[in-house]
CSV table of N, CA and C in Angstrom, one decimal:
chain,number,residue,atom,x,y,z
H,1,MET,N,131.3,71.3,-26.7
H,1,MET,CA,130.3,70.5,-27.2
H,1,MET,C,130.1,70.3,-28.5
H,2,ASN,N,130.9,70.9,-29.2
H,2,ASN,CA,131.0,70.9,-30.7
H,2,ASN,C,130.8,69.5,-31.3
H,3,VAL,N,131.8,68.8,-31.0
H,3,VAL,CA,131.6,67.3,-31.5
H,3,VAL,C,130.5,66.5,-31.0
H,4,ILE,N,130.3,66.7,-29.7
H,4,ILE,CA,129.2,66.0,-29.2
H,4,ILE,C,127.8,66.5,-29.7
H,5,GLY,N,127.8,67.7,-29.8
H,5,GLY,CA,126.4,68.5,-30.1
H,5,GLY,C,126.0,68.3,-31.7
H,6,CYS,N,127.0,68.0,-32.6
H,6,CYS,CA,126.7,67.9,-34.0
H,6,CYS,C,125.7,66.8,-34.5
H,7,VAL,N,125.3,65.8,-33.5
H,7,VAL,CA,124.4,64.7,-33.8
H,7,VAL,C,123.4,64.8,-32.8
H,8,PRO,N,122.0,65.0,-33.2
H,8,PRO,CA,120.9,65.1,-32.2
H,8,PRO,C,120.6,63.7,-31.8
H,9,ASP,N,121.5,63.1,-30.7
H,9,ASP,CA,121.2,61.8,-30.3
H,9,ASP,C,120.7,61.8,-28.9
H,10,GLY,N,120.3,62.9,-28.4
H,10,GLY,CA,119.9,63.0,-27.1
H,10,GLY,C,121.0,63.3,-26.0
H,11,TRP,N,122.2,63.9,-26.5
H,11,TRP,CA,123.3,64.2,-25.6
H,11,TRP,C,122.9,65.1,-24.5
H,12,TRP,N,121.8,66.0,-24.8
H,12,TRP,CA,121.5,67.1,-23.9
H,12,TRP,C,121.1,66.6,-22.7
H,13,ARG,N,120.5,65.4,-22.6
H,13,ARG,CA,119.9,64.8,-21.5
H,13,ARG,C,121.0,64.2,-20.6
H,14,ASP,N,122.0,63.8,-20.9
H,14,ASP,CA,123.1,63.3,-20.3
H,14,ASP,C,124.6,63.8,-20.8
H,15,ARG,N,124.9,65.0,-20.4
H,15,ARG,CA,126.2,65.7,-20.9
H,15,ARG,C,127.3,64.8,-20.6
H,16,ALA,N,127.3,64.5,-19.4
H,16,ALA,CA,128.4,63.7,-18.8
H,16,ALA,C,128.6,62.5,-19.5
H,17,GLY,N,127.5,61.8,-19.7
H,17,GLY,CA,127.6,60.6,-20.5
H,17,GLY,C,128.1,60.7,-21.9
H,18,ALA,N,127.6,61.7,-22.6
H,18,ALA,CA,128.0,62.0,-24.0
H,18,ALA,C,129.5,62.4,-24.0
H,19,LEU,N,130.1,63.1,-23.0
H,19,LEU,CA,131.5,63.5,-22.9
H,19,LEU,C,132.2,62.2,-22.6
H,20,ARG,N,131.8,61.4,-21.7
H,20,ARG,CA,132.4,60.1,-21.5
H,20,ARG,C,132.5,59.2,-22.6
H,21,GLY,N,131.4,59.3,-23.7
H,21,GLY,CA,131.4,58.5,-24.8
H,21,GLY,C,132.3,59.0,-25.8
H,22,LEU,N,132.6,60.3,-25.9
H,22,LEU,CA,133.5,60.9,-26.8
H,22,LEU,C,134.9,60.6,-26.3
H,23,VAL,N,135.4,60.6,-25.0
H,23,VAL,CA,136.6,60.5,-24.5
H,23,VAL,C,136.9,58.9,-24.7
H,24,ASP,N,135.9,58.1,-24.5
H,24,ASP,CA,136.1,56.6,-24.8
H,24,ASP,C,136.4,56.2,-26.2
H,25,ALA,N,135.6,56.9,-27.0
H,25,ALA,CA,135.7,56.4,-28.4
H,25,ALA,C,137.1,57.0,-29.0
H,26,ALA,N,137.5,58.2,-28.5
H,26,ALA,CA,139.0,58.7,-29.0
H,26,ALA,C,140.1,57.8,-28.4
H,27,ALA,N,139.9,57.5,-27.1
H,27,ALA,CA,140.9,56.7,-26.5
H,27,ALA,C,141.0,55.3,-27.2
H,28,ALA,N,139.8,54.9,-27.8
H,28,ALA,CA,139.9,53.5,-28.3
H,28,ALA,C,140.5,53.6,-29.9
H,29,HIS,N,140.5,54.8,-30.4
H,29,HIS,CA,141.0,54.9,-31.8
H,29,HIS,C,142.6,55.1,-31.8
H,30,ASP,N,143.2,54.5,-32.9
H,30,ASP,CA,144.6,54.7,-32.9
H,30,ASP,C,144.9,56.0,-33.9
H,31,PHE,N,145.1,57.1,-33.2
H,31,PHE,CA,145.4,58.4,-34.0
H,31,PHE,C,146.9,58.3,-34.5
H,32,GLY,N,147.7,57.8,-33.7
H,32,GLY,CA,149.2,57.8,-33.9
H,32,GLY,C,149.7,59.2,-33.5
H,33,ASP,N,149.0,60.2,-33.0
H,33,ASP,CA,149.4,61.3,-32.4
H,33,ASP,C,148.5,61.5,-31.1
H,34,TRP,N,149.0,62.6,-30.4
H,34,TRP,CA,148.4,63.2,-29.2
H,34,TRP,C,147.2,63.8,-29.4
H,35,VAL,N,146.0,63.4,-28.8
H,35,VAL,CA,144.9,64.1,-29.0
H,35,VAL,C,144.4,64.8,-27.6
H,36,VAL,N,143.9,66.0,-27.6
H,36,VAL,CA,143.4,66.8,-26.4
H,36,VAL,C,142.1,67.1,-26.7
H,37,ILE,N,141.2,66.7,-25.7
H,37,ILE,CA,139.8,67.1,-25.6
H,37,ILE,C,139.6,68.1,-24.8
H,38,VAL,N,139.2,69.3,-25.1
H,38,VAL,CA,138.8,70.2,-24.4
H,38,VAL,C,137.3,70.6,-24.1
H,39,ALA,N,137.0,70.2,-22.9
H,39,ALA,CA,135.4,70.5,-22.4
H,39,ALA,C,135.2,71.8,-21.8
H,40,ASP,N,134.1,72.4,-22.2
H,40,ASP,CA,133.6,73.5,-21.3
H,40,ASP,C,133.3,73.2,-20.0
H,41,GLY,N,133.5,74.2,-19.1
H,41,GLY,CA,133.3,74.1,-17.6
H,41,GLY,C,134.3,73.5,-16.8
H,42,PHE,N,133.8,72.7,-15.9
H,42,PHE,CA,134.4,72.1,-14.9
H,42,PHE,C,134.3,70.5,-14.8
H,43,PRO,N,135.2,69.7,-14.2
H,43,PRO,CA,135.1,68.2,-14.4
H,43,PRO,C,133.6,67.7,-13.8
H,44,VAL,N,133.3,66.9,-14.6
H,44,VAL,CA,132.1,66.2,-14.2
H,44,VAL,C,132.4,64.9,-13.5
H,45,ALA,N,131.3,64.6,-12.7
H,45,ALA,CA,131.2,63.3,-11.9
H,45,ALA,C,132.1,62.1,-12.7
H,46,ASP,N,132.9,61.5,-12.0
H,46,ASP,CA,133.5,60.3,-12.6
H,46,ASP,C,134.2,60.5,-13.9
H,47,LEU,N,134.6,61.7,-14.3
H,47,LEU,CA,135.4,61.9,-15.6
H,47,LEU,C,136.5,63.1,-15.2
H,48,ALA,N,137.4,62.7,-14.5
H,48,ALA,CA,138.3,63.7,-14.2
H,48,ALA,C,139.3,64.1,-15.4
H,49,ALA,N,139.7,65.3,-15.3
H,49,ALA,CA,140.7,65.7,-16.4
H,49,ALA,C,141.9,64.7,-16.1
H,50,GLY,N,142.6,64.4,-17.3
H,50,GLY,CA,143.7,63.5,-17.3
H,50,GLY,C,143.9,62.8,-18.7
H,51,THR,N,144.8,61.7,-18.8
H,51,THR,CA,145.4,61.1,-19.7
H,51,THR,C,144.6,59.5,-19.9
H,52,ARG,N,144.2,59.4,-21.1
H,52,ARG,CA,143.9,57.9,-21.2
H,52,ARG,C,144.5,57.5,-22.5
H,53,GLY,N,145.6,56.7,-22.4
H,53,GLY,CA,146.3,56.4,-23.7
H,53,GLY,C,146.9,57.7,-24.3
H,54,GLU,N,146.6,58.0,-25.6
H,54,GLU,CA,147.3,59.1,-26.2
H,54,GLU,C,146.0,60.3,-26.1
H,55,VAL,N,145.2,60.1,-25.4
H,55,VAL,CA,144.0,61.1,-25.2
H,55,VAL,C,144.0,61.7,-24.1
H,56,GLU,N,144.0,63.1,-23.9
H,56,GLU,CA,144.0,63.9,-22.7
H,56,GLU,C,142.6,64.6,-22.6
H,57,LEU,N,142.1,64.6,-21.5
H,57,LEU,CA,140.8,65.3,-21.3
H,57,LEU,C,141.3,66.7,-20.4
H,58,ARG,N,141.0,67.9,-20.9
H,58,ARG,CA,141.0,69.0,-20.2
H,58,ARG,C,139.6,69.8,-20.0
H,59,TYR,N,139.6,70.4,-19.0
H,59,TYR,CA,138.3,71.1,-18.8
H,59,TYR,C,138.7,72.7,-18.8
H,60,ALA,N,137.8,73.7,-19.3
H,60,ALA,CA,138.2,75.1,-19.6
H,60,ALA,C,138.2,75.6,-18.1
H,61,GLY,N,137.6,75.3,-17.1
H,61,GLY,CA,137.7,75.9,-15.9
H,61,GLY,C,136.7,77.1,-15.7
H,62,ARG,N,135.9,77.4,-16.8
H,62,ARG,CA,134.8,78.4,-16.6
H,62,ARG,C,133.8,78.1,-17.7
H,63,ARG,N,132.7,78.8,-17.5
H,63,ARG,CA,131.5,78.2,-18.2
H,63,ARG,C,131.2,79.5,-19.3
H,64,ASP,N,131.9,80.5,-19.6
H,64,ASP,CA,131.3,81.5,-20.4
H,64,ASP,C,131.5,80.9,-21.9
H,65,PRO,N,130.9,81.4,-22.8
H,65,PRO,CA,130.7,81.0,-24.1
H,65,PRO,C,132.0,80.5,-25.0
H,66,ASP,N,133.2,81.4,-24.6
H,66,ASP,CA,134.2,81.1,-25.2
H,66,ASP,C,135.3,80.4,-24.4
H,67,ALA,N,135.0,80.0,-23.3
H,67,ALA,CA,135.9,79.3,-22.5
H,67,ALA,C,136.7,78.2,-23.1
H,68,ALA,N,136.1,77.2,-23.5
H,68,ALA,CA,137.0,76.1,-24.2
H,68,ALA,C,137.7,76.6,-25.5
H,69,ASP,N,137.3,77.5,-26.2
H,69,ASP,CA,137.8,78.2,-27.4
H,69,ASP,C,139.1,78.6,-26.9
H,70,ASP,N,139.1,79.4,-25.9
H,70,ASP,CA,140.4,80.2,-25.5
H,70,ASP,C,141.5,79.3,-25.0
H,71,VAL,N,140.9,78.1,-24.3
H,71,VAL,CA,142.1,77.1,-24.0
H,71,VAL,C,142.6,76.4,-25.2
H,72,ILE,N,141.7,76.2,-26.1
H,72,ILE,CA,142.2,75.7,-27.4
H,72,ILE,C,143.2,76.5,-28.1
H,73,VAL,N,142.7,77.9,-28.3
H,73,VAL,CA,143.9,78.8,-28.9
H,73,VAL,C,145.2,78.7,-28.1
H,74,GLU,N,145.1,79.0,-26.9
H,74,GLU,CA,146.1,79.0,-26.0
H,74,GLU,C,147.1,77.7,-26.1
H,75,LEU,N,146.6,76.6,-26.1
H,75,LEU,CA,147.3,75.3,-26.3
H,75,LEU,C,147.9,75.4,-27.7
H,76,VAL,N,147.2,75.6,-28.7
H,76,VAL,CA,147.7,75.7,-30.1
H,76,VAL,C,149.0,76.8,-30.1
H,77,SER,N,148.8,77.9,-29.5
H,77,SER,CA,149.9,78.8,-29.5
H,77,SER,C,151.1,78.3,-28.6
H,78,GLU,N,150.9,77.6,-27.5
H,78,GLU,CA,152.0,76.9,-26.8
H,78,GLU,C,152.6,76.0,-27.6
H,79,VAL,N,151.9,75.0,-28.4
H,79,VAL,CA,152.7,74.1,-29.2
H,79,VAL,C,153.5,74.7,-30.3
H,80,ARG,N,152.7,75.7,-30.9
H,80,ARG,CA,153.4,76.5,-32.2
H,80,ARG,C,154.7,77.1,-31.7
H,81,ALA,N,154.8,77.5,-30.5
H,81,ALA,CA,155.9,78.1,-29.9
H,81,ALA,C,157.1,77.2,-29.8
H,82,ASP,N,156.8,76.0,-29.4
H,82,ASP,CA,157.7,75.0,-29.0
H,82,ASP,C,158.1,74.1,-30.3
H,83,ASP,N,157.2,74.1,-31.3
H,83,ASP,CA,157.3,73.0,-32.3
H,83,ASP,C,156.5,73.5,-33.6
H,84,ASP,N,157.0,73.1,-34.7
H,84,ASP,CA,156.2,73.3,-35.9
H,84,ASP,C,155.5,72.2,-36.4
H,85,GLU,N,155.0,71.5,-35.5
H,85,GLU,CA,154.0,70.2,-35.8
H,85,GLU,C,152.8,70.6,-36.4
H,86,ARG,N,152.5,69.7,-37.2
H,86,ARG,CA,151.1,69.8,-37.8
H,86,ARG,C,150.0,69.8,-36.8
H,87,LEU,N,149.2,70.6,-36.7
H,87,LEU,CA,148.0,70.7,-35.8
H,87,LEU,C,146.7,70.5,-36.3
H,88,ARG,N,145.7,69.7,-36.0
H,88,ARG,CA,144.4,69.6,-36.5
H,88,ARG,C,143.5,69.8,-35.1
H,89,VAL,N,142.5,70.8,-35.5
H,89,VAL,CA,141.4,71.1,-34.4
H,89,VAL,C,140.3,70.7,-34.9
H,90,VAL,N,139.3,70.1,-34.3
H,90,VAL,CA,138.0,69.7,-34.6
H,90,VAL,C,137.0,70.8,-34.1
H,91,THR,N,136.2,71.6,-34.8
H,91,THR,CA,135.4,72.4,-34.4
H,91,THR,C,134.3,72.9,-35.4
H,92,SER,N,133.2,73.2,-35.0
H,92,SER,CA,132.0,73.8,-36.1
H,92,SER,C,131.8,75.3,-35.7
H,93,ASP,N,132.6,75.7,-34.7
H,93,ASP,CA,132.5,77.1,-34.3
H,93,ASP,C,133.1,78.0,-35.2
H,94,ARG,N,132.5,79.0,-35.7
H,94,ARG,CA,133.0,80.0,-37.1
H,94,ARG,C,134.2,80.9,-36.3
H,95,GLY,N,133.8,81.4,-35.1
H,95,GLY,CA,134.8,82.3,-34.4
H,95,GLY,C,136.1,81.5,-34.0
H,96,LEU,N,136.1,80.5,-33.6
H,96,LEU,CA,137.3,79.5,-33.2
H,96,LEU,C,138.0,79.3,-34.5
H,97,ARG,N,137.1,78.7,-35.6
H,97,ARG,CA,137.8,78.4,-36.9
H,97,ARG,C,138.6,79.6,-37.4
H,98,ALA,N,138.0,80.9,-37.4
H,98,ALA,CA,138.8,82.0,-37.8
H,98,ALA,C,140.1,82.3,-37.0
H,99,ARG,N,139.9,82.0,-35.7
H,99,ARG,CA,141.2,82.3,-34.7
H,99,ARG,C,142.3,81.3,-35.1
H,100,LEU,N,141.8,80.1,-35.5
H,100,LEU,CA,142.8,78.9,-35.7
H,100,LEU,C,143.3,79.1,-37.0
H,101,THR,N,142.6,79.4,-38.0
H,101,THR,CA,143.1,79.7,-39.4
H,101,THR,C,144.2,80.7,-39.5
H,102,ALA,N,144.1,81.7,-38.6
H,102,ALA,CA,145.1,82.8,-38.5
H,102,ALA,C,146.2,82.3,-37.7
H,103,LEU,N,146.2,81.1,-37.3
H,103,LEU,CA,147.5,80.3,-36.6
H,103,LEU,C,147.9,79.3,-37.5
H,104,ASP,N,147.4,79.4,-38.6
H,104,ASP,CA,147.8,78.1,-39.6
H,104,ASP,C,147.6,76.8,-39.1
H,105,VAL,N,146.3,76.5,-38.6
H,105,VAL,CA,146.0,75.1,-38.1
H,105,VAL,C,144.9,74.7,-39.1
H,106,GLU,N,145.1,73.4,-39.1
H,106,GLU,CA,144.0,72.6,-40.1
H,106,GLU,C,142.7,72.5,-39.2
H,107,VAL,N,141.6,72.8,-39.8
H,107,VAL,CA,140.4,72.8,-39.0
H,107,VAL,C,139.4,71.9,-39.7
H,108,VAL,N,138.8,70.9,-39.0
H,108,VAL,CA,138.1,69.9,-39.3
H,108,VAL,C,136.7,69.9,-38.8
H,109,GLY,N,135.6,69.6,-39.4
H,109,GLY,CA,134.4,69.6,-38.8
H,109,GLY,C,134.2,68.5,-38.2
H,110,PRO,N,133.2,68.6,-37.1
H,110,PRO,CA,133.0,67.5,-36.0
H,110,PRO,C,132.3,66.2,-36.7
H,111,ARG,N,131.4,66.5,-37.7
H,111,ARG,CA,130.9,65.1,-38.2
H,111,ARG,C,131.9,64.2,-38.9
H,112,SER,N,132.9,65.0,-39.5
H,112,SER,CA,133.9,64.1,-40.2
H,112,SER,C,134.8,63.3,-39.1
H,113,PHE,N,135.1,64.3,-38.1
H,113,PHE,CA,135.7,63.6,-36.8
H,113,PHE,C,135.0,62.4,-36.2
H,114,ARG,N,133.8,62.6,-36.1
H,114,ARG,CA,132.7,61.5,-35.6
H,114,ARG,C,132.9,60.3,-36.5
H,115,ALA,N,132.8,60.4,-37.8
H,115,ALA,CA,133.0,59.4,-38.8
H,115,ALA,C,134.3,58.7,-38.6
H,116,GLU,N,135.3,59.5,-38.5
H,116,GLU,CA,136.7,58.7,-38.3
H,116,GLU,C,136.7,57.9,-37.0
H,117,LEU,N,136.1,58.3,-36.0
H,117,LEU,CA,136.0,57.7,-34.8
H,117,LEU,C,135.1,56.4,-34.9
H,118,GLY,N,134.1,56.4,-35.8
H,118,GLY,CA,133.0,55.5,-35.8
H,118,GLY,C,132.0,55.6,-34.5
H,119,TRP,N,131.8,56.9,-34.3
H,119,TRP,CA,130.9,57.2,-33.1
H,119,TRP,C,130.0,58.1,-33.5
């Protein structure tokens, strides 16, 4: 909820709708790269995990506070093991930022990412 929650636009009244908005905005944007959105918890109604263009939505599969963070670090570690690609992760979470910095990952704040999306 980092990217969604950085703007107080009422997202908490419709978390599924807010996630859908993020996925739609990301899918409409031409990144030129693969994008993975990792959401906390389990799939929400009408928004299954999967790929939309160059955007993949994954769910953490658990609800504890670091669930999505752990999935992100695991994913980054897998990619790093296979390739030395430039990786960029969007988060405002200090703990996750520290974990990613140790893995030599570029970390971007959610407001700048939302501005990039125009969302």
